[in-house]
Amino acid sequence: MNNHELKAQYEYRKRKSAEGMKNQFISFILMIFLTLVAFLAVGYDGFPKTFVIPIILLLACVQVIFQLYYFMHASEKGHGMVMLFMYSAIFVAFITVLCFMTIIWW
Amino acid sequence: MSSIAVKKGFASTVWEYLTTVDHKKIAHLYLGAGGFFFLLGGIEAMFIRIQLMKPQNNFVNEQLFNEIMTMHGTTMIFLAAMPLLFAFMNAVVPLQIGARDVAFPFLNALGFWLFFWGGIFLNLSWFLGGAPDAGWTSYASLSLRSEGHGIDFYTLGIQISGFGTLMSGINFLATIITMRAPGMSFMRMPLFTWTTFIASSLILMAFPPLTISIFFLMFDRLFGSAFFDVTMGGNTIIWEHFFWIFGHPEVYILILPAFGIFSEIIPTFSRKRLFGYSSMVFATILIGFLGFMVWAHHMFTTGLGNVANAIFAVATMAIAVPTGIKIFNWLFTMWGGSIKISVPMLYALGFIPSFVMGGVTGVMQAAAPLDYQLHDTYFIVAHFHYVIIGGVVFAILAATHFYWPKMFGKMLSEKLGYVTFAFFFVGFHMTFFVQHFLGLMGMPRRVATFLPNQGFDLYNFISSMGAFFMAIGVIVLLVNVVVTSLKKERVGNDPWQDGRTMEWALSSPPVYYNFKQIPLVRGQDTWWIEKMEGKDELTPSEPLQDIHMPNNSIIPFFIALGLFIAAFGAMYNPLNSVGDGHPMGTVVLILGLALMFGSMLVRSIRDDLGYYIPKEDIENDAKGGKVS
C-alpha cells in the first residue's frame, strides 16, 4: 500500500470514529434522560401504578436497544451471528416467561 | 519436537493426559470416562432388570431400588451419553472443518475435568450414605423430602458437570463459527458438524435453566431457602417447568449429534452423496427451534389447563415433520447407492426402524388425552428407551466402530462387531418392545416390584432376558477393544476407503497439529472431490509455515478439583437440612473455592502465549511421520 492510500484510509477511520463518538455521546445523553423520566414517573404521585409499570418496562427496552446498538456495536459488520444468538435466546426467554405468566402465576 | 510416535513411560503418558489441551486427546478422555460411566449405568440397569425379573423379588429393597433407578437415569444421560457424544465431537469436528484445534483449547480441557469431577462426586454418594433417590427428574416436592444426602450429591454433582457441558457447548459454537477453513461455508459443512453446531446452541440456551433450578434446589436443601417449599410460600411446579425447559432440549442435544453421525455413515457406505443436504440442515435447525416450545408435554397431567395442553400437544406433533424429512432423506440416500455392509452401516440400518418406532410412540404421547392414560407407565419407559438407545446409543456404538481407526489408528474387529450388534440389537428389542404392552396393561414405572398373576410376569421376564443379551453385546465390545489395542496392525488415512469428509484425508490418528497446511475447501464432501480428481492430499490454502500451538496446562484439572472439594464443604455446611452439618464444612467450602479461584488467578496473571512448531519439523514429519 502506498502512502497516499494509507493516508486516505487514516482519514476514513478518523471520520468514522468521530461519527461513532457523536452517536455514542447522543445516546448517552438520551439514556440519562430516559433514566430521569423513569425516576420521575415513579416519584410523581399523580400516575397510577398500572400506568407507571408499563412505561418503565418500555423505557427499559429502549435502553437495552440503545446499549446493544450504540455501545456494544451490534449494528457493525461481523456481529450477525452474535445477534442471531442473542435474539434466539431472548425469544426462548420470552416464551418461558410468557408461559409462566399465563399458566403458573395467572 | 516431533509428532512421530515416541515410546513413552506410563507416568509421562498419564501426565500428558492430565495436562493435555489437544482436542484429539480430550476426545480419548471423554471416551474413556464416558465409557466408564456407561458401564456403571449399565450395571445399574442390570440390577433393575434382575429385581423385576419375577414378581415380589427381593434382590434389592425398595430404597435401594429407588437409588439404583435414579442413578441409572442420571448417569446414562449426564455422564454417559453426553460425554460419549462429546468424545466424537472433539475427535471429529475440528478435522471436519479444517481447524487445528477448537477455539479455546484450555476451556475444552476445563470442560472435561469439570464433567469428570462432577461425575465422580455424584457416584461417591454410593459410599457416603446413599445415592439420590428421587428419579433423574428429581421433582422438588419429592426431592425436598428425601432423607440423607443423596439429593445433595445430585444437585452438586450435576451442577459441576453441567458447567463443563455448558463450556464445551460454547467452545464448539465458537469453533464452528470462527475456525472453518477457507471455502468451508456453512452450507458446505458436513452434517455431523452441523448437528454439533445446533446441539451446542441448544446447550447454550438449555443449560442455564438447569443451572438455576439446581441452584434453587441446592439452596432449599443446604442453606434453608424455600423456592420450592409450598408450606413457606414457594412453588413446587416451577421446578418441573425449569427442569423440562432444560430437559426437553436435552434430549435433542443427545439425538441431533446422533443424527449427524448417521448422516456421515449412511452416505459413506452407500457411496453416494447425502440426499437432500439443505433439507437436512433445515430440519436440524427446525428440530432445535421447536425443541424449546414443547417442554410442557412432560407435564400434561399436572393440570396446566386444556388450552396449554392443546398448544403443547400440537407443537410436539409438529416435531415429527422435520424428523420425518430426515428419515426419508436417509432412505433416499441409500436408494440407488452401492451399499457396503459394515458394522457402522449395520447400526445405521438398525437405527432407522428402531428410531421410527420410538418416534411413533412419541407422537402417541403427544396427544394429551391419551397421555393421561400412558403417563408414568412402562409405555413411557419403552418410548424413551426406543429413542435413546435406538437413536443415541446405536449412534454412539456406530461411531465407536466408525471413528475408532481415526482416533486410535487401529481397526476394531469386524467379526466381533457383528456379534456385538446382533446381541445388542436383539436384546434391545426384546427388552423394550414388551414394555409397551406392560405399560398399556397398566404397570407403573419406577416401582420396585409387582404382584404375581396380573399379566406382568411373562413380559417382565422376557424384558430381563433381553437386558442380558444387551449386556453380552457390551462385553463383546469390551473384548473387541482390548483385542484391538493389542494388535500391531495400523491403518492408513482412509480405512473405510469411501470417506467423504476431511478427517479421512489425514493420517490415523492425525498428527497433533492436524493439518500441515490449512486446506482449501472446494465443495461439500471435500475429500471425496479431491479423491475423484485423483489426488491423495487436500488442496492447501496457505504456504507451509510455522504453526502456533497452545501449551499444555494442569490448571484445568485443579480448577475442577477445587470445585469438587468445595462441593463437599457445601454439602456438610452447618445449615444443611439433613442436620449433620459441621463448622468444618464451611472451612472446606472456602478452601475448595480458594483452590479454584487461585488456579484461575494463576491462569490470568501468567502469560501463556503458546509455542511455534518450526516449518522444518513439519516438513520432517510429512516425510517420515506418514503412516500408511
Tab-separated table of N, CA, C and O in Angstrom, chain B residues 109-185:
chain	number	residue	atom	x	y	z
B	109	ALA	N	-10.299	-28.484	27.868
B	109	ALA	CA	-9.789	-29.343	28.927
B	109	ALA	C	-10.559	-29.087	30.223
B	109	ALA	O	-10.943	-30.028	30.931
B	110	LEU	N	-10.827	-27.823	30.517
B	110	LEU	CA	-11.573	-27.478	31.730
B	110	LEU	C	-12.960	-28.121	31.697
B	110	LEU	O	-13.423	-28.674	32.695
B	111	GLY	N	-13.614	-28.069	30.532
B	111	GLY	CA	-14.932	-28.684	30.397
B	111	GLY	C	-14.875	-30.163	30.723
B	111	GLY	O	-15.723	-30.683	31.451
B	112	PHE	N	-13.851	-30.843	30.209
B	112	PHE	CA	-13.748	-32.263	30.506
B	112	PHE	C	-13.575	-32.516	31.995
B	112	PHE	O	-14.259	-33.348	32.584
B	113	TRP	N	-12.651	-31.772	32.622
B	113	TRP	CA	-12.356	-32.076	34.033
B	113	TRP	C	-13.518	-31.736	34.938
B	113	TRP	O	-13.756	-32.406	35.941
B	114	LEU	N	-14.286	-30.699	34.583
B	114	LEU	CA	-15.485	-30.391	35.371
B	114	LEU	C	-16.477	-31.542	35.278
B	114	LEU	O	-17.020	-31.999	36.285
B	115	PHE	N	-16.707	-32.037	34.047
B	115	PHE	CA	-17.606	-33.183	33.885
B	115	PHE	C	-17.099	-34.362	34.699
B	115	PHE	O	-17.855	-35.022	35.419
B	116	PHE	N	-15.806	-34.619	34.618
B	116	PHE	CA	-15.231	-35.788	35.271
B	116	PHE	C	-15.415	-35.727	36.786
B	116	PHE	O	-15.938	-36.656	37.407
B	117	TRP	N	-15.034	-34.589	37.387
B	117	TRP	CA	-15.132	-34.487	38.848
B	117	TRP	C	-16.583	-34.437	39.288
B	117	TRP	O	-16.939	-34.962	40.357
B	118	GLY	N	-17.442	-33.820	38.505
B	118	GLY	CA	-18.874	-33.835	38.828
B	118	GLY	C	-19.410	-35.262	38.855
B	118	GLY	O	-20.140	-35.650	39.767
B	119	GLY	N	-19.024	-36.054	37.862
B	119	GLY	CA	-19.471	-37.448	37.792
B	119	GLY	C	-18.942	-38.271	38.943
B	119	GLY	O	-19.668	-39.080	39.536
B	120	ILE	N	-17.667	-38.062	39.278
B	120	ILE	CA	-17.090	-38.796	40.406
B	120	ILE	C	-17.820	-38.420	41.693
B	120	ILE	O	-18.182	-39.274	42.503
B	121	PHE	N	-18.093	-37.110	41.848
B	121	PHE	CA	-18.792	-36.637	43.049
B	121	PHE	C	-20.148	-37.315	43.166
B	121	PHE	O	-20.507	-37.839	44.222
B	122	LEU	N	-20.896	-37.341	42.068
B	122	LEU	CA	-22.231	-37.947	42.087
B	122	LEU	C	-22.137	-39.412	42.483
B	122	LEU	O	-22.910	-39.902	43.303
B	123	ASN	N	-21.157	-40.125	41.944
B	123	ASN	CA	-21.085	-41.556	42.212
B	123	ASN	C	-20.497	-41.886	43.571
B	123	ASN	O	-20.684	-42.993	44.072
B	124	LEU	N	-19.793	-40.920	44.190
B	124	LEU	CA	-19.302	-41.159	45.544
B	124	LEU	C	-20.463	-41.306	46.524
B	124	LEU	O	-20.285	-41.828	47.629
B	125	SER	N	-21.655	-40.847	46.122
B	125	SER	CA	-22.817	-40.966	47.005
B	125	SER	C	-23.060	-42.412	47.432
B	125	SER	O	-23.533	-42.655	48.535
B	126	TRP	N	-22.686	-43.380	46.572
B	126	TRP	CA	-22.869	-44.784	46.942
B	126	TRP	C	-22.126	-45.125	48.220
B	126	TRP	O	-22.548	-45.991	48.980
B	127	PHE	N	-20.986	-44.481	48.428
B	127	PHE	CA	-20.148	-44.834	49.577
B	127	PHE	C	-20.381	-43.909	50.767
B	127	PHE	O	-19.876	-44.147	51.837
B	128	LEU	N	-21.113	-42.817	50.561
B	128	LEU	CA	-21.241	-41.813	51.614
B	128	LEU	C	-22.703	-41.647	52.027
B	128	LEU	O	-23.243	-40.554	52.051
B	129	GLY	N	-23.357	-42.744	52.321
B	129	GLY	CA	-24.681	-42.643	52.926
B	129	GLY	C	-25.841	-42.688	51.967
B	129	GLY	O	-26.940	-42.288	52.325
B	130	GLY	N	-25.653	-43.184	50.754
B	130	GLY	CA	-26.813	-43.414	49.888
B	130	GLY	C	-26.902	-42.450	48.735
B	130	GLY	O	-26.647	-41.254	48.862
B	131	ALA	N	-27.305	-43.015	47.589
B	131	ALA	CA	-27.378	-42.244	46.350
B	131	ALA	C	-28.693	-41.468	46.297
B	131	ALA	O	-29.589	-41.713	47.104
B	132	PRO	N	-28.819	-40.511	45.351
B	132	PRO	CA	-30.098	-39.816	45.177
B	132	PRO	C	-31.211	-40.816	44.866
B	132	PRO	O	-30.973	-41.845	44.235
B	133	ASP	N	-32.435	-40.501	45.295
B	133	ASP	CA	-33.500	-41.492	45.161
B	133	ASP	C	-34.800	-40.883	44.652
B	133	ASP	O	-35.866	-41.432	44.870
B	134	ALA	N	-34.744	-39.728	43.988
B	134	ALA	CA	-35.978	-39.083	43.548
B	134	ALA	C	-36.148	-39.119	42.029
B	134	ALA	O	-36.882	-38.323	41.476
B	135	GLY	N	-35.478	-40.041	41.369
B	135	GLY	CA	-35.579	-40.107	39.912
B	135	GLY	C	-34.644	-39.103	39.264
B	135	GLY	O	-34.206	-38.151	39.909
B	136	TRP	N	-34.350	-39.313	37.956
B	136	TRP	CA	-33.394	-38.382	37.332
B	136	TRP	C	-34.003	-37.000	37.200
B	136	TRP	O	-33.294	-36.013	37.079
B	137	THR	N	-35.366	-36.914	37.231
B	137	THR	CA	-36.015	-35.613	37.148
B	137	THR	C	-36.024	-34.905	38.491
B	137	THR	O	-36.180	-33.700	38.535
B	138	SER	N	-35.875	-35.643	39.574
B	138	SER	CA	-35.717	-35.078	40.911
B	138	SER	C	-36.770	-34.018	41.223
B	138	SER	O	-36.439	-32.942	41.736
B	139	TYR	N	-38.053	-34.311	40.957
B	139	TYR	CA	-39.122	-33.345	41.208
B	139	TYR	C	-39.050	-32.823	42.637
B	139	TYR	O	-38.914	-33.590	43.589
B	140	ALA	N	-39.172	-31.489	42.771
B	140	ALA	CA	-38.832	-30.837	44.037
B	140	ALA	C	-39.682	-31.332	45.195
B	140	ALA	O	-39.170	-31.518	46.307
B	141	SER	N	-40.986	-31.555	44.953
B	141	SER	CA	-41.827	-31.954	46.080
B	141	SER	C	-41.316	-33.251	46.697
B	141	SER	O	-41.443	-33.468	47.893
B	142	LEU	N	-40.742	-34.112	45.865
B	142	LEU	CA	-40.212	-35.375	46.366
B	142	LEU	C	-38.788	-35.209	46.881
B	142	LEU	O	-38.438	-35.684	47.957
B	143	SER	N	-37.969	-34.500	46.106
B	143	SER	CA	-36.551	-34.444	46.470
B	143	SER	C	-36.317	-33.600	47.723
B	143	SER	O	-35.358	-33.825	48.453
B	144	LEU	N	-37.198	-32.642	47.997
B	144	LEU	CA	-37.006	-31.850	49.218
B	144	LEU	C	-37.214	-32.714	50.454
B	144	LEU	O	-36.646	-32.440	51.506
B	145	ARG	N	-38.053	-33.746	50.325
B	145	ARG	CA	-38.357	-34.609	51.471
B	145	ARG	C	-37.362	-35.761	51.596
B	145	ARG	O	-37.436	-36.533	52.536
B	146	SER	N	-36.488	-35.934	50.612
B	146	SER	CA	-35.588	-37.076	50.620
B	146	SER	C	-34.637	-37.006	51.805
B	146	SER	O	-34.047	-35.964	52.093
B	147	GLU	N	-34.518	-38.148	52.514
B	147	GLU	CA	-33.623	-38.167	53.675
B	147	GLU	C	-32.190	-38.418	53.225
B	147	GLU	O	-31.954	-38.959	52.164
B	148	GLY	N	-31.255	-38.053	54.082
B	148	GLY	CA	-29.855	-38.284	53.757
B	148	GLY	C	-29.365	-37.293	52.719
B	148	GLY	O	-30.067	-36.351	52.340
B	149	HIS	N	-28.149	-37.535	52.224
B	149	HIS	CA	-27.510	-36.564	51.349
B	149	HIS	C	-27.632	-36.902	49.871
B	149	HIS	O	-27.019	-36.241	49.047
B	150	GLY	N	-28.402	-37.950	49.528
B	150	GLY	CA	-28.465	-38.371	48.129
B	150	GLY	C	-28.728	-37.223	47.172
B	150	GLY	O	-27.990	-37.023	46.207
B	151	ILE	N	-29.797	-36.450	47.430
B	151	ILE	CA	-30.181	-35.372	46.515
B	151	ILE	C	-29.101	-34.297	46.463
B	151	ILE	O	-28.905	-33.657	45.423
B	152	ASP	N	-28.377	-34.111	47.589
B	152	ASP	CA	-27.310	-33.101	47.569
B	152	ASP	C	-26.184	-33.524	46.634
B	152	ASP	O	-25.583	-32.703	45.938
B	153	PHE	N	-25.911	-34.839	46.633
B	153	PHE	CA	-24.929	-35.328	45.659
B	153	PHE	C	-25.417	-35.055	44.242
B	153	PHE	O	-24.644	-34.686	43.365
B	154	TYR	N	-26.704	-35.232	44.029
B	154	TYR	CA	-27.288	-34.972	42.705
B	154	TYR	C	-27.110	-33.513	42.324
B	154	TYR	O	-26.560	-33.195	41.264
B	155	THR	N	-27.560	-32.592	43.208
B	155	THR	CA	-27.525	-31.174	42.833
B	155	THR	C	-26.087	-30.724	42.593
B	155	THR	O	-25.788	-30.106	41.568
B	156	LEU	N	-25.194	-31.049	43.526
B	156	LEU	CA	-23.826	-30.540	43.393
B	156	LEU	C	-23.097	-31.208	42.233
B	156	LEU	O	-22.410	-30.541	41.446
B	157	GLY	N	-23.251	-32.531	42.119
B	157	GLY	CA	-22.547	-33.252	41.052
B	157	GLY	C	-23.006	-32.820	39.671
B	157	GLY	O	-22.192	-32.546	38.784
B	158	ILE	N	-24.331	-32.723	39.485
B	158	ILE	CA	-24.851	-32.334	38.172
B	158	ILE	C	-24.500	-30.880	37.883
B	158	ILE	O	-24.219	-30.510	36.737
B	159	GLN	N	-24.495	-30.056	38.937
B	159	GLN	CA	-24.134	-28.655	38.735
B	159	GLN	C	-22.710	-28.540	38.175
B	159	GLN	O	-22.472	-27.856	37.187
B	160	ILE	N	-21.790	-29.281	38.793
B	160	ILE	CA	-20.387	-29.192	38.366
B	160	ILE	C	-20.237	-29.722	36.943
B	160	ILE	O	-19.629	-29.076	36.082
B	161	SER	N	-20.815	-30.898	36.681
B	161	SER	CA	-20.616	-31.429	35.329
B	161	SER	C	-21.400	-30.597	34.312
B	161	SER	O	-20.992	-30.486	33.159
B	162	GLY	N	-22.500	-29.965	34.764
B	162	GLY	CA	-23.246	-29.080	33.864
B	162	GLY	C	-22.430	-27.872	33.436
B	162	GLY	O	-22.489	-27.457	32.276
B	163	PHE	N	-21.637	-27.319	34.364
B	163	PHE	CA	-20.739	-26.216	33.987
B	163	PHE	C	-19.828	-26.655	32.845
B	163	PHE	O	-19.601	-25.926	31.878
B	164	GLY	N	-19.287	-27.865	32.995
B	164	GLY	CA	-18.379	-28.382	31.974
B	164	GLY	C	-19.064	-28.496	30.623
B	164	GLY	O	-18.511	-28.104	29.591
B	165	THR	N	-20.301	-29.005	30.631
B	165	THR	CA	-21.035	-29.165	29.379
B	165	THR	C	-21.297	-27.821	28.727
B	165	THR	O	-21.124	-27.654	27.517
B	166	LEU	N	-21.714	-26.853	29.542
B	166	LEU	CA	-22.006	-25.519	29.010
B	166	LEU	C	-20.765	-24.932	28.338
B	166	LEU	O	-20.823	-24.395	27.233
B	167	MET	N	-19.624	-25.081	29.023
B	167	MET	CA	-18.370	-24.568	28.453
B	167	MET	C	-18.043	-25.228	27.128
B	167	MET	O	-17.674	-24.570	26.164
B	168	SER	N	-18.179	-26.546	27.097
B	168	SER	CA	-17.845	-27.252	25.866
B	168	SER	C	-18.783	-26.839	24.742
B	168	SER	O	-18.357	-26.709	23.591
B	169	GLY	N	-20.049	-26.633	25.090
B	169	GLY	CA	-21.005	-26.206	24.070
B	169	GLY	C	-20.605	-24.873	23.468
B	169	GLY	O	-20.561	-24.708	22.239
B	170	ILE	N	-20.275	-23.913	24.326
B	170	ILE	CA	-19.865	-22.587	23.844
B	170	ILE	C	-18.605	-22.710	22.993
B	170	ILE	O	-18.462	-22.081	21.946
B	171	ASN	N	-17.709	-23.585	23.443
B	171	ASN	CA	-16.466	-23.807	22.725
B	171	ASN	C	-16.717	-24.291	21.293
B	171	ASN	O	-16.114	-23.789	20.335
B	172	PHE	N	-17.631	-25.235	21.146
B	172	PHE	CA	-17.916	-25.746	19.802
B	172	PHE	C	-18.598	-24.692	18.939
B	172	PHE	O	-18.342	-24.609	17.740
B	173	LEU	N	-19.463	-23.884	19.575
B	173	LEU	CA	-20.083	-22.804	18.801
B	173	LEU	C	-19.009	-21.883	18.240
B	173	LEU	O	-18.978	-21.584	17.040
B	174	ALA	N	-18.105	-21.439	19.122
B	174	ALA	CA	-17.055	-20.519	18.687
B	174	ALA	C	-16.178	-21.169	17.629
B	174	ALA	O	-15.780	-20.536	16.644
B	175	THR	N	-15.874	-22.452	17.833
B	175	THR	CA	-15.027	-23.162	16.871
B	175	THR	C	-15.665	-23.195	15.491
B	175	THR	O	-15.036	-22.874	14.486
B	176	ILE	N	-16.953	-23.585	15.464
B	176	ILE	CA	-17.589	-23.781	14.159
B	176	ILE	C	-17.846	-22.432	13.482
B	176	ILE	O	-17.741	-22.317	12.263
B	177	ILE	N	-18.141	-21.399	14.280
B	177	ILE	CA	-18.390	-20.105	13.642
B	177	ILE	C	-17.085	-19.509	13.112
B	177	ILE	O	-17.042	-18.999	11.994
B	178	THR	N	-16.009	-19.600	13.897
B	178	THR	CA	-14.828	-18.809	13.537
B	178	THR	C	-13.695	-19.600	12.904
B	178	THR	O	-12.808	-19.002	12.312
B	179	MET	N	-13.663	-20.912	13.021
B	179	MET	CA	-12.435	-21.607	12.637
B	179	MET	C	-12.573	-22.493	11.410
B	179	MET	O	-11.742	-23.370	11.173
B	180	ARG	N	-13.609	-22.271	10.616
B	180	ARG	CA	-13.753	-23.063	9.400
B	180	ARG	C	-12.664	-22.666	8.395
B	180	ARG	O	-12.310	-21.503	8.277
B	181	ALA	N	-12.148	-23.660	7.694
B	181	ALA	CA	-11.080	-23.419	6.725
B	181	ALA	C	-11.626	-22.569	5.577
B	181	ALA	O	-12.838	-22.531	5.352
B	182	PRO	N	-10.735	-21.898	4.828
B	182	PRO	CA	-11.195	-21.112	3.687
B	182	PRO	C	-12.020	-21.974	2.737
B	182	PRO	O	-11.621	-23.089	2.410
B	183	GLY	N	-13.167	-21.458	2.328
B	183	GLY	CA	-14.026	-22.215	1.413
B	183	GLY	C	-15.082	-23.040	2.115
B	183	GLY	O	-16.042	-23.471	1.488
B	184	MET	N	-14.905	-23.269	3.421
B	184	MET	CA	-15.879	-24.079	4.148
B	184	MET	C	-17.033	-23.181	4.593
B	184	MET	O	-17.076	-22.707	5.714
B	185	SER	N	-17.951	-22.925	3.664
B	185	SER	CA	-19.097	-22.097	4.024
B	185	SER	C	-20.042	-22.938	4.866
B	185	SER	O	-19.887	-24.150	4.962
